[in-house]
Coordinates of C-alpha atoms and ligand atoms in Angstrom, one line a residue:
Chain A
X16 CA 160.9 113.5 242.5
X17 CA 161.0 116.2 239.1
X18 CA 160.6 113.4 236.6
X19 CA 157.5 112.7 238.4
X20 CA 156.2 115.8 237.2
X21 CA 156.9 116.0 234.0
X22 CA 154.2 116.8 231.8
X23 CA 152.0 118.7 233.7
X24 CA 150.7 122.5 233.0
X25 CA 154.3 124.7 234.5
X26 CA 153.0 128.6 234.4
X27 CA 154.5 131.0 231.2
X28 CA 153.2 133.3 229.7
X29 CA 153.6 132.6 225.5
X30 CA 150.7 131.9 222.5
X31 CA 150.3 129.1 223.6
X32 CA 149.6 129.8 227.5
X33 CA 147.7 133.2 226.4
X34 CA 145.2 131.1 224.4
X35 CA 141.2 130.2 225.3
X36 CA 141.0 126.7 226.7
X37 CA 138.1 126.1 224.8
X38 CA 139.7 127.1 221.4
X39 CA 143.1 125.0 222.5
X40 CA 141.3 121.9 223.3
X41 CA 139.1 121.8 220.5
X42 CA 142.3 122.6 217.8
X43 CA 144.0 120.0 219.9
X44 CA 141.2 116.9 218.3
X45 CA 140.8 119.0 215.1
X46 CA 144.5 117.4 215.6
X47 CA 144.4 113.2 216.9
X48 CA 142.0 113.2 214.0
X49 CA 144.5 114.6 211.1
X50 CA 147.2 113.0 212.9
X51 CA 145.1 110.0 212.4
X52 CA 144.0 110.3 209.0
X53 CA 147.7 110.3 208.2
X54 CA 149.7 107.1 206.2
X55 CA 152.3 109.2 204.0
X56 CA 155.8 110.4 204.7
X57 CA 155.0 114.9 204.2
X58 CA 151.9 113.4 206.0
X59 CA 154.5 112.7 209.1
X60 CA 156.7 115.3 207.5
X61 CA 153.9 118.6 208.0
X62 CA 152.4 117.5 210.9
X63 CA 156.3 117.4 212.7
X64 CA 156.3 120.6 211.1
X65 CA 153.6 121.7 212.9
X66 CA 154.2 120.0 216.3
X67 CA 157.7 122.3 216.1
X68 CA 155.4 125.7 215.3
X69 CA 153.4 123.9 219.0
X70 CA 156.6 123.7 220.5
X71 CA 157.5 127.9 219.3
X72 CA 154.3 128.5 220.2
X73 CA 155.1 127.7 223.5
X74 CA 158.5 128.2 224.0
X75 CA 159.2 124.7 224.3
X76 CA 162.0 122.9 223.6
X77 CA 161.3 121.1 221.1
X78 CA 162.8 117.9 222.9
X79 CA 160.2 119.0 225.5
X80 CA 157.8 118.6 224.4
X81 CA 158.6 114.0 224.4
X82 CA 158.0 113.8 227.8
X83 CA 157.7 111.0 228.7
X84 CA 158.1 109.7 226.0
X85 CA 161.6 107.3 227.0
X86 CA 159.8 105.9 229.9
X87 CA 157.3 104.0 227.8
X88 CA 160.5 103.0 224.5
X89 CA 159.4 99.1 226.3
X90 CA 156.1 100.2 225.4
X91 CA 156.6 101.6 221.8
X92 CA 158.5 98.7 221.0
X93 CA 155.7 95.9 221.9
X94 CA 152.9 97.7 220.0
X95 CA 156.0 97.8 216.8
X96 CA 156.9 94.1 216.8
X97 CA 152.9 92.8 217.4
X98 CA 152.1 95.4 214.0
X99 CA 155.5 93.6 212.4
X100 CA 154.5 89.6 213.2
X101 CA 150.9 89.1 213.3
X102 CA 149.8 92.2 210.3
X103 CA 149.3 89.6 208.0
X104 CA 148.3 86.1 208.7
X105 CA 150.7 84.9 205.4
X106 CA 147.0 85.0 203.1
X107 CA 146.7 88.5 202.2
X108 CA 150.0 88.8 200.0
X109 CA 151.7 91.0 201.4
X110 CA 155.8 90.6 201.2
X111 CA 156.6 87.9 204.3
X112 CA 160.3 88.1 205.5
X113 CA 159.5 85.1 208.4
X114 CA 157.2 82.9 208.9
X115 CA 156.9 80.9 212.1
X116 CA 153.5 78.7 212.9
X117 CA 150.4 81.8 213.0
X118 CA 153.6 84.5 213.6
X119 CA 154.2 86.2 210.5
X120 CA 157.4 88.9 209.6
X121 CA 155.9 91.6 206.4
X122 CA 156.6 94.2 205.9
X123 CA 153.2 95.5 205.2
X124 CA 153.3 94.6 209.1
X125 CA 156.9 96.4 209.8
X126 CA 154.7 99.5 207.9
X127 CA 151.9 99.5 209.5
X128 CA 153.7 99.1 212.3
X129 CA 155.5 102.7 211.9
X130 CA 152.2 104.3 211.7
X131 CA 150.7 103.4 214.7
X132 CA 153.8 104.3 216.8
X133 CA 154.7 107.4 215.1
X134 CA 150.9 107.8 215.1
X135 CA 151.2 107.9 219.1
X136 CA 154.2 109.7 219.2
X137 CA 152.6 112.6 218.0
X138 CA 149.5 112.3 219.3
X139 CA 151.7 112.7 223.0
X140 CA 154.2 115.4 222.1
X141 CA 149.9 117.8 221.2
X142 CA 148.9 116.1 224.2
X143 CA 152.0 117.2 226.1
X144 CA 151.5 120.9 225.5
X145 CA 147.9 121.6 225.6
X146 CA 148.3 120.7 229.4
X147 CA 152.3 122.6 230.1
X148 CA 150.4 125.5 228.4
X149 CA 146.4 124.6 229.8
X150 CA 146.0 124.8 233.9
X151 CA 143.5 122.2 234.4
X152 CA 140.6 124.6 235.8
X153 CA 141.0 126.4 232.5
X154 CA 141.2 122.2 231.0
X155 CA 137.7 121.7 233.2
X156 CA 135.8 124.1 231.9
X157 CA 136.6 124.0 228.4
X158 CA 135.6 120.5 228.7
X159 CA 132.1 121.9 230.8
X160 CA 131.5 124.0 228.0
X161 CA 132.1 121.8 224.4
X162 CA 129.5 118.9 227.1
X163 CA 126.7 122.2 228.8
X164 CA 124.2 120.6 225.7
X165 CA 124.5 117.4 227.6
X166 CA 123.2 119.2 230.6
X167 CA 119.5 118.9 228.7
X168 CA 119.4 115.2 229.1
X169 CA 120.2 116.4 233.2
X170 CA 123.7 115.2 232.3
X171 CA 125.5 117.4 236.1
X172 CA 128.4 118.6 233.6
X173 CA 129.9 121.1 236.1
X174 CA 130.1 118.2 238.3
X175 CA 131.4 116.1 235.7
X176 CA 134.0 118.9 234.9
X177 CA 135.1 119.2 238.3
X178 CA 135.9 115.4 238.8
X179 CA 137.7 115.6 236.2
X180 CA 139.8 118.2 237.0
X181 CA 140.0 117.2 240.6
X182 CA 141.4 113.4 238.7
X183 CA 144.0 115.6 237.2
X184 CA 145.3 117.4 239.7
X185 CA 145.6 114.6 241.9
X186 CA 148.2 111.6 239.2
X187 CA 150.8 113.5 240.4
X188 CA 150.3 113.2 243.6
X189 CA 149.6 108.9 243.6
X190 CA 152.9 109.6 241.4
X191 CA 154.5 110.8 244.5
X192 CA 153.5 108.2 246.9
X193 CA 153.6 105.4 244.5
X194 CA 157.8 106.5 244.0
X195 CA 158.0 106.7 248.1
X196 CA 155.6 103.5 249.0
X197 CA 158.5 101.7 246.1
X198 CA 161.9 103.0 248.3
X199 CA 160.0 101.9 251.2
X200 CA 159.2 98.4 249.8
X201 CA 162.9 98.0 247.8
X202 CA 164.5 98.5 251.1
X203 CA 162.6 95.5 251.8
X204 CA 163.2 93.0 250.0
X205 CA 161.2 94.0 246.7
X206 CA 162.0 93.1 243.2
X207 CA 160.3 96.2 241.2
X208 CA 163.9 96.3 239.3
X209 CA 164.6 92.3 238.8
X210 CA 165.2 91.8 235.4
X211 CA 162.6 88.3 235.9
X212 CA 158.9 89.8 234.7
X213 CA 157.0 87.5 237.1
X214 CA 159.4 88.9 240.5
X215 CA 157.9 92.1 238.6
X216 CA 154.1 91.1 239.1
X217 CA 154.7 89.8 242.2
X218 CA 155.4 93.5 243.0
X219 CA 153.6 95.6 241.8
X220 CA 149.9 94.1 244.5
X221 CA 151.8 95.7 247.6
X222 CA 152.4 98.5 245.7
X223 CA 148.1 98.6 245.0
X224 CA 146.9 99.1 247.7
X225 CA 148.8 101.3 249.8
X226 CA 147.6 103.4 246.7
X227 CA 145.0 102.3 246.7
X228 CA 143.4 103.1 250.7
X229 CA 146.1 106.5 250.2
X230 CA 144.0 107.3 247.6
X231 CA 140.0 106.8 249.1
X232 CA 141.8 108.4 252.5
X233 CA 142.7 111.0 249.6
X234 CA 139.5 111.2 248.5
X235 CA 137.5 111.8 252.0
X236 CA 139.9 114.1 253.4
X237 CA 139.9 116.1 249.8
X238 CA 135.8 116.0 250.1
X239 CA 135.5 117.3 253.8
X240 CA 137.5 119.7 252.5
X241 CA 136.0 121.4 249.1
X242 CA 132.7 121.3 250.7
X243 CA 134.1 123.2 254.1
X244 CA 134.5 126.4 251.9
X245 CA 131.1 125.4 249.9
X246 CA 131.5 123.2 246.6
X247 CA 127.6 122.4 246.2
X248 CA 126.0 125.5 247.1
X249 CA 125.6 126.7 243.5
X250 CA 125.2 123.2 242.6
X251 CA 122.5 123.9 239.7
X252 CA 124.8 126.9 238.5
X253 CA 128.2 125.0 238.2
X254 CA 131.7 127.3 238.6
X255 CA 134.2 128.9 236.8
X256 CA 132.6 131.2 236.0
X257 CA 135.0 134.2 235.9
X258 CA 138.3 131.8 234.2
X259 CA 135.8 131.0 231.0
X260 CA 138.3 133.6 229.5
X261 CA 136.4 136.0 226.1
X262 CA 137.5 134.9 222.9
X263 CA 140.2 136.5 220.5
X264 CA 140.8 136.5 216.9
X265 CA 143.7 134.9 218.0
X266 CA 141.5 131.7 219.9
X267 CA 139.7 131.8 216.1
X268 CA 142.7 131.6 214.0
X269 CA 144.3 129.0 216.0
X270 CA 140.9 126.3 215.4
X271 CA 140.8 127.4 212.0
X272 CA 144.2 126.3 211.6
X273 CA 144.4 122.6 212.8
X274 CA 141.3 122.6 211.2
X275 CA 143.1 123.7 207.4
X276 CA 145.6 120.8 208.7
X277 CA 142.3 118.3 209.3
X278 CA 141.6 118.2 206.0
X279 CA 144.6 118.6 204.6
X280 CA 145.8 115.5 206.1
X281 CA 142.8 113.6 205.5
X282 CA 142.2 115.2 201.2
X283 CA 145.7 113.2 200.7
Chain B
X22 CA 133.0 128.9 281.9
X23 CA 129.1 129.5 281.7
X24 CA 130.5 134.2 281.1
X25 CA 126.5 135.9 280.4
X26 CA 128.2 138.6 279.1
X27 CA 127.2 140.7 276.6
X28 CA 125.0 137.5 276.0
X29 CA 124.7 135.6 272.4
X30 CA 126.3 138.1 270.3
X31 CA 129.8 138.0 272.5
X32 CA 130.2 134.1 271.3
X33 CA 132.3 132.6 268.8
X34 CA 131.4 128.9 269.5
X35 CA 128.5 128.3 272.5
X36 CA 127.7 124.6 272.8
X37 CA 126.3 122.4 275.0
X38 CA 125.2 118.9 276.0
X39 CA 127.0 118.3 272.8
X40 CA 126.8 114.3 272.1
X41 CA 127.2 113.0 269.4
X42 CA 128.6 108.6 267.4
X43 CA 129.0 107.3 263.9
X44 CA 127.0 105.1 264.3
X45 CA 123.0 104.8 265.4
X46 CA 123.4 101.4 266.8
X47 CA 122.8 101.5 270.2
X48 CA 126.0 99.9 269.9
X49 CA 128.4 102.7 268.7
X50 CA 130.5 104.9 271.6
X51 CA 130.3 107.8 271.8
X52 CA 132.6 109.6 270.2
X53 CA 131.3 113.0 272.1
X54 CA 129.5 112.8 274.9
X55 CA 128.3 115.4 276.5
X56 CA 130.5 117.8 275.7
X57 CA 129.2 121.3 276.9
X58 CA 131.8 124.8 275.0
X59 CA 132.2 128.5 275.0
X60 CA 134.6 130.3 272.4
X61 CA 134.6 134.4 273.1
X62 CA 135.2 136.4 270.2
X63 CA 138.5 137.2 269.2
X64 CA 139.7 134.4 271.6
X65 CA 142.8 132.0 270.6
X66 CA 142.3 128.4 272.2
X67 CA 143.8 125.6 272.1
X68 CA 141.6 122.4 272.0
X69 CA 144.6 120.2 273.5
X70 CA 143.6 116.4 273.6
X71 CA 144.7 112.8 272.1
X72 CA 144.0 110.7 269.4
X73 CA 141.2 109.8 268.9
X74 CA 139.3 111.4 271.6
X75 CA 137.2 113.9 269.4
X76 CA 138.7 116.5 268.0
X77 CA 137.7 116.5 264.4
X78 CA 134.1 115.3 265.7
X79 CA 134.0 118.3 268.0
X80 CA 135.8 120.4 265.4
X81 CA 133.1 119.4 261.9
X82 CA 130.8 120.7 264.4
X83 CA 131.0 123.7 264.5
X84 CA 130.4 123.9 260.6
X85 CA 127.6 121.3 260.3
X86 CA 129.7 119.0 258.6
X87 CA 128.0 116.8 261.4
X88 CA 124.9 117.2 261.8
X89 CA 123.9 117.6 265.4
X90 CA 122.3 114.7 267.1
X91 CA 122.1 116.2 270.2
X92 CA 122.7 119.2 272.5
X93 CA 123.2 123.1 271.2
X94 CA 125.4 124.9 269.6
X95 CA 125.8 128.0 267.3
X96 CA 128.5 129.1 266.2
X97 CA 129.0 132.7 265.0
X98 CA 126.2 133.7 265.6
X99 CA 123.4 131.2 263.6
X100 CA 122.0 127.6 264.7
X101 CA 124.0 124.5 262.9
X102 CA 120.8 122.8 262.6
X103 CA 119.2 125.5 260.6
X104 CA 119.7 124.0 257.7
X105 CA 119.0 127.1 255.2
X106 CA 122.0 128.7 256.7
X107 CA 125.1 126.0 256.4
X108 CA 126.5 128.0 253.8
X109 CA 126.8 131.5 255.0
X110 CA 128.1 129.4 259.2
X111 CA 130.5 127.4 256.1
X112 CA 131.9 131.2 255.2
X113 CA 132.2 132.9 258.9
X114 CA 133.8 129.3 260.0
X115 CA 137.0 129.0 258.2
X116 CA 138.2 125.6 258.6
X117 CA 141.6 124.1 257.8
X118 CA 142.8 120.1 257.1
X119 CA 145.7 118.2 258.3
X120 CA 146.9 117.4 255.2
X121 CA 147.3 120.2 252.6
X122 CA 147.8 118.1 249.7
X123 CA 144.6 116.9 250.4
X124 CA 142.8 120.1 250.6
X125 CA 143.5 121.6 246.8
X126 CA 140.9 122.1 243.4
X127 CA 143.2 122.9 241.5
X128 CA 147.4 123.2 240.3
X129 CA 147.6 126.5 240.3
X130 CA 148.0 129.2 243.7
X131 CA 145.2 131.9 242.9
X132 CA 142.7 129.3 241.6
X133 CA 142.3 127.4 244.1
X134 CA 142.4 130.4 246.8
X135 CA 139.4 132.2 244.6
X136 CA 137.7 128.7 245.0
X137 CA 136.0 129.4 247.9
X138 CA 134.6 132.6 246.1
X139 CA 133.7 130.9 243.9
X140 CA 131.7 128.8 245.7
X141 CA 129.6 131.8 246.9
X142 CA 129.0 133.4 243.3
X143 CA 131.5 136.0 244.4
X144 CA 131.5 139.5 241.7
X145 CA 134.2 137.8 238.8
X146 CA 136.0 141.5 239.2
X147 CA 135.9 141.3 243.4
X148 CA 137.8 138.1 243.2
X149 CA 141.4 139.0 242.2
X150 CA 141.5 141.8 244.7
X151 CA 140.3 139.3 247.1
X152 CA 142.7 137.0 246.6
X153 CA 145.9 139.4 246.1
X154 CA 144.7 139.9 249.8
X155 CA 144.8 136.5 250.9
X156 CA 147.8 135.8 250.3
X157 CA 149.4 138.6 251.3
X158 CA 148.1 137.8 254.8
X159 CA 149.4 135.1 254.6
X160 CA 152.7 135.6 253.3
X161 CA 152.4 134.1 249.9
X162 CA 152.8 137.4 247.5
X163 CA 154.0 136.1 244.4
X164 CA 152.8 132.7 244.0
X165 CA 149.6 133.6 242.8
X166 CA 150.5 131.6 239.3
X167 CA 152.6 128.7 241.6
X168 CA 151.5 124.7 241.1
X169 CA 150.3 124.3 245.1
X170 CA 152.0 120.0 244.7
X171 CA 155.8 122.0 244.1
X172 CA 156.1 124.0 247.1
X173 CA 157.6 123.3 251.5
X174 CA 154.9 121.4 253.4
X175 CA 154.7 124.9 255.3
X176 CA 153.7 127.0 252.4
X177 CA 151.3 124.4 250.9
X178 CA 149.7 125.2 254.9
X179 CA 149.2 129.0 254.2
X180 CA 147.9 128.3 251.3
X181 CA 144.9 126.4 252.3
X182 CA 144.9 128.9 255.0
X183 CA 145.1 132.1 251.9
X184 CA 141.8 130.3 250.3
X185 CA 140.0 130.0 254.1
X186 CA 140.5 133.7 254.6
X187 CA 139.7 135.6 251.3
X188 CA 135.9 134.0 252.0
X189 CA 136.3 136.3 255.3
X190 CA 135.7 134.2 257.7
X191 CA 134.8 135.5 261.5
X192 CA 136.6 132.2 263.4
X193 CA 139.5 130.1 262.1
X194 CA 139.2 126.4 262.8
X195 CA 142.7 124.3 262.8
X196 CA 142.6 120.8 263.2
X197 CA 146.3 119.5 263.1
X198 CA 147.3 121.6 260.5
X199 CA 150.5 121.3 262.3
X200 CA 150.6 117.9 262.4
X201 CA 151.8 117.0 259.1
X202 CA 155.3 119.9 259.0
X203 CA 158.5 120.2 259.9
X204 CA 159.0 122.5 262.7
X205 CA 160.2 125.3 259.8
X206 CA 156.2 124.7 258.5
X207 CA 155.2 124.3 262.2
X208 CA 156.2 127.8 263.2
X209 CA 155.0 129.5 259.9
X210 CA 152.2 128.6 260.7
X211 CA 151.3 128.9 264.2
X212 CA 153.0 132.3 263.2
X213 CA 149.7 132.8 260.7
X214 CA 147.6 132.2 264.0
X215 CA 149.1 134.7 266.6
X216 CA 148.6 137.1 263.6
X217 CA 145.4 136.1 263.1
X218 CA 144.4 136.1 267.4
X219 CA 145.8 139.6 266.8
X220 CA 143.8 141.1 264.2
X221 CA 140.7 140.0 266.5
X222 CA 139.7 136.7 264.9
X223 CA 138.6 133.9 266.6
X224 CA 141.8 131.5 266.7
X225 CA 141.0 127.4 267.8
X226 CA 143.7 125.2 267.1
X227 CA 143.8 121.6 267.4
X228 CA 146.5 119.8 269.3
X229 CA 147.9 116.6 269.9
X230 CA 151.1 118.4 270.8
X231 CA 151.2 120.1 274.1
X232 CA 154.4 122.4 273.0
X233 CA 151.7 123.7 270.6
X234 CA 149.2 124.1 273.4
X235 CA 150.9 126.4 275.4
X236 CA 150.6 129.2 272.9
X237 CA 147.2 130.0 273.3
X238 CA 146.1 132.2 274.7
X239 CA 143.5 129.4 276.1
X240 CA 143.8 125.5 276.6
X241 CA 140.8 123.2 276.9
X242 CA 142.0 119.7 276.9
X243 CA 139.1 117.6 275.8
X244 CA 139.4 113.2 276.5
X245 CA 137.8 110.6 275.2
X246 CA 134.8 113.0 273.7
X247 CA 133.7 115.7 277.0
X248 CA 135.4 117.8 278.7
X249 CA 138.8 117.7 280.9
X250 CA 139.8 120.6 281.8
X251 CA 139.5 124.0 280.7
X252 CA 141.7 127.4 281.8
X253 CA 144.5 129.6 280.9
X254 CA 148.7 127.3 279.7
X255 CA 149.9 127.6 283.3
X256 CA 146.9 126.5 284.5
X257 CA 146.0 123.3 282.2
X258 CA 150.0 122.5 280.9
X259 CA 151.5 122.3 284.5
X260 CA 149.3 119.7 285.8
X261 CA 151.2 116.5 284.9
X262 CA 148.2 114.2 287.1
X263 CA 145.2 116.2 284.4
X264 CA 147.6 115.2 281.6
X265 CA 148.6 111.5 281.7
X266 CA 145.6 111.1 282.4
X267 CA 145.2 112.1 278.5
X268 CA 147.6 109.8 277.8
X269 CA 149.3 113.4 277.2
X270 CA 153.1 114.7 278.9
X271 CA 153.9 118.3 280.4
X272 CA 156.0 120.6 278.2
X273 CA 159.2 120.1 278.6
X274 CA 160.6 123.1 280.3
X275 CA 157.4 122.2 283.7
X276 CA 159.5 118.6 283.3
X277 CA 162.7 120.1 284.0
X278 CA 161.4 122.7 286.7
X279 CA 159.8 119.5 288.4
X280 CA 163.3 117.5 288.1
X281 CA 165.1 120.4 289.6
X282 CA 162.9 120.7 292.2
X283 CA 163.0 117.5 292.9
X284 CA 166.1 118.0 293.7
X285 CA 166.3 120.7 295.2
X286 CA 166.0 124.0 293.2
X287 CA 164.3 125.9 292.6
X288 CA 163.1 128.0 289.4
X289 CA 161.0 131.7 290.5
X290 CA 157.8 130.1 289.1
X291 CA 156.7 127.2 287.0
X292 CA 158.2 128.2 282.5
X293 CA 156.0 126.5 279.8
X294 CA 158.6 128.0 276.5
X295 CA 162.2 127.2 276.6
X296 CA 161.7 130.7 276.1
X297 CA 160.9 130.9 279.5
X298 CA 162.8 128.4 280.8
X299 CA 165.9 130.0 280.1
X300 CA 165.3 133.9 281.9
X301 CA 164.1 131.1 285.2
X302 CA 167.1 129.1 284.5
X303 CA 169.4 132.5 284.6
X304 CA 168.4 134.3 287.5
X305 CA 168.9 131.4 289.7
X306 CA 171.8 133.1 290.8
Ligands
ADP26 N1 133.8 108.8 259.8 C1 133.8 108.1 260.9 N2 133.0 106.4 261.0 C2 133.7 105.7 262.5 N3 134.6 106.1 263.1 C3 135.1 107.6 263.3 C4 135.6 108.6 262.0 N4 135.6 109.2 261.9 C5 136.2 109.1 262.9 N5 135.9 108.3 263.7 C6 136.1 107.5 265.3 O1 135.6 108.9 265.9 C7 136.8 108.6 267.2 C8 137.2 110.2 267.6 O2 137.8 110.7 266.4 P1 138.8 111.8 265.4 O3 137.5 113.6 266.0 O4 139.1 111.7 265.0 O5 139.9 112.1 267.3 P2 140.8 112.8 266.5 O6 141.1 114.0 265.6 O7 141.3 113.7 269.1 O8 141.8 112.8 267.2 C9 138.0 107.9 266.5 O9 137.6 106.5 268.4 C10 137.3 107.1 265.6 O10 137.7 106.3 265.4
MG27 MG1 141.7 114.5 264.1

């Protein structure tokens, strides 16, 4: 269960905990852009330095910033192999080490695969830092602030933000439930741990049905509970205003630094 | 049952001839069938009935989560049909539901407790004070920054209750609020109910556990959308015939009292709780 609960908000009082949610989200987007434009060794070193700084500012151990990456090692391996074997089509002139039909193991492919894996890895690190230092309601408020202009074209921005936040905070509940159902069905002979892909795929279906059913029941319950507590009373105003912390100088600095980071990476 | 003393203001709930069905196509059964109910302010009432007898349906009428189809119903002095008063009604009539997990809108305790206050445009500088007072009332001071999902069942449900209390309601309905809890959590919530009742709030405990209904001052026994019996726990919960009629069984102490009587052993009077039972048994010789 502790595994499931990793990668969510951890209350604290670090520098990043105290930052304004909107500033953090904007900085996250800038860093995201910076990471996606990186393609050199010095670039990755800089990103590594920035992620170490982020870990320090959030008072997390650097290894903790990786969150659940461990569970995704197969996914990363697949990403790398896909690129390594399919990046070159045999005509482009890159150094091909081995060919078989349409499959070409190439050096440029391996380099590309490394890029893709590293970028996603760093994105996950920053995403983790954001989620661990920012309560969901603040993320919601930040999203609400950022999409506020859409109100002009009649998008119900407060509702969209509310949906996002509720969805976010139900993820661990579902994960816990999936785990429980999985155990129950393993006890009844389902083969989640089987080496054979077919067995594993077949065992997922009976897992999905109860999870979906329970999701609908939960959604219904939650809607009732929210309505009973007056949700919908101030539809026109949106909610959560009191959560909106004032923007302070460090918030602005955080954002400016992330912009600078992006410019440095992009200009390389 | 129709106490008219003091007129309307003495009554927290006053309804008569309430009928309800979920679908309007003549064939659907009546879930509430001409039910009438009156609850005085400050009473601690248990609504007891088997699964599917319409308890939750009745509860959802009390704060207009379901529309009144026929009959009349006034809660906290407000007519539930009056659309303009719906929000005030929901503030005055708080509700705690069965599954604590499905009531949280935030993963931080204090934010969740403040949810209702924000919906009611409470001035931001008042919110922290009211949140901490609500948490204090349920004995959860110090949990402000915690995540509700990491608390025990009883603690979760107390947080949900704090969210209701922050709005300063007049009556609080607990719809099977203990049904998913372990014995410790159950005890915690029962304790909260008793304290609220002592402080003069109207408390309505909805349950299908006979043992829980014992704790209330008055028991309303429901079956198939109507009220079967209404009275003190000593009157309603000792009647094997009534309870069995709706598929419930008498509390263990009453069962034992009856069994002993069959053996020719007479206790002073019929005990309802384990404590009373022990007392009676000690007085045997
Ligand atoms: N949303 C709904 N739509 C249709 N029927 C419902 C709905 N909710 C409850 N019912 C039916 O109404 C009856 C009473 O339900 P409910 O009030 O939840 O009972 P209780 O709370 O006493 O267990 C049940 O037979 C149930 O199947
Ligand atoms: Mg119910």
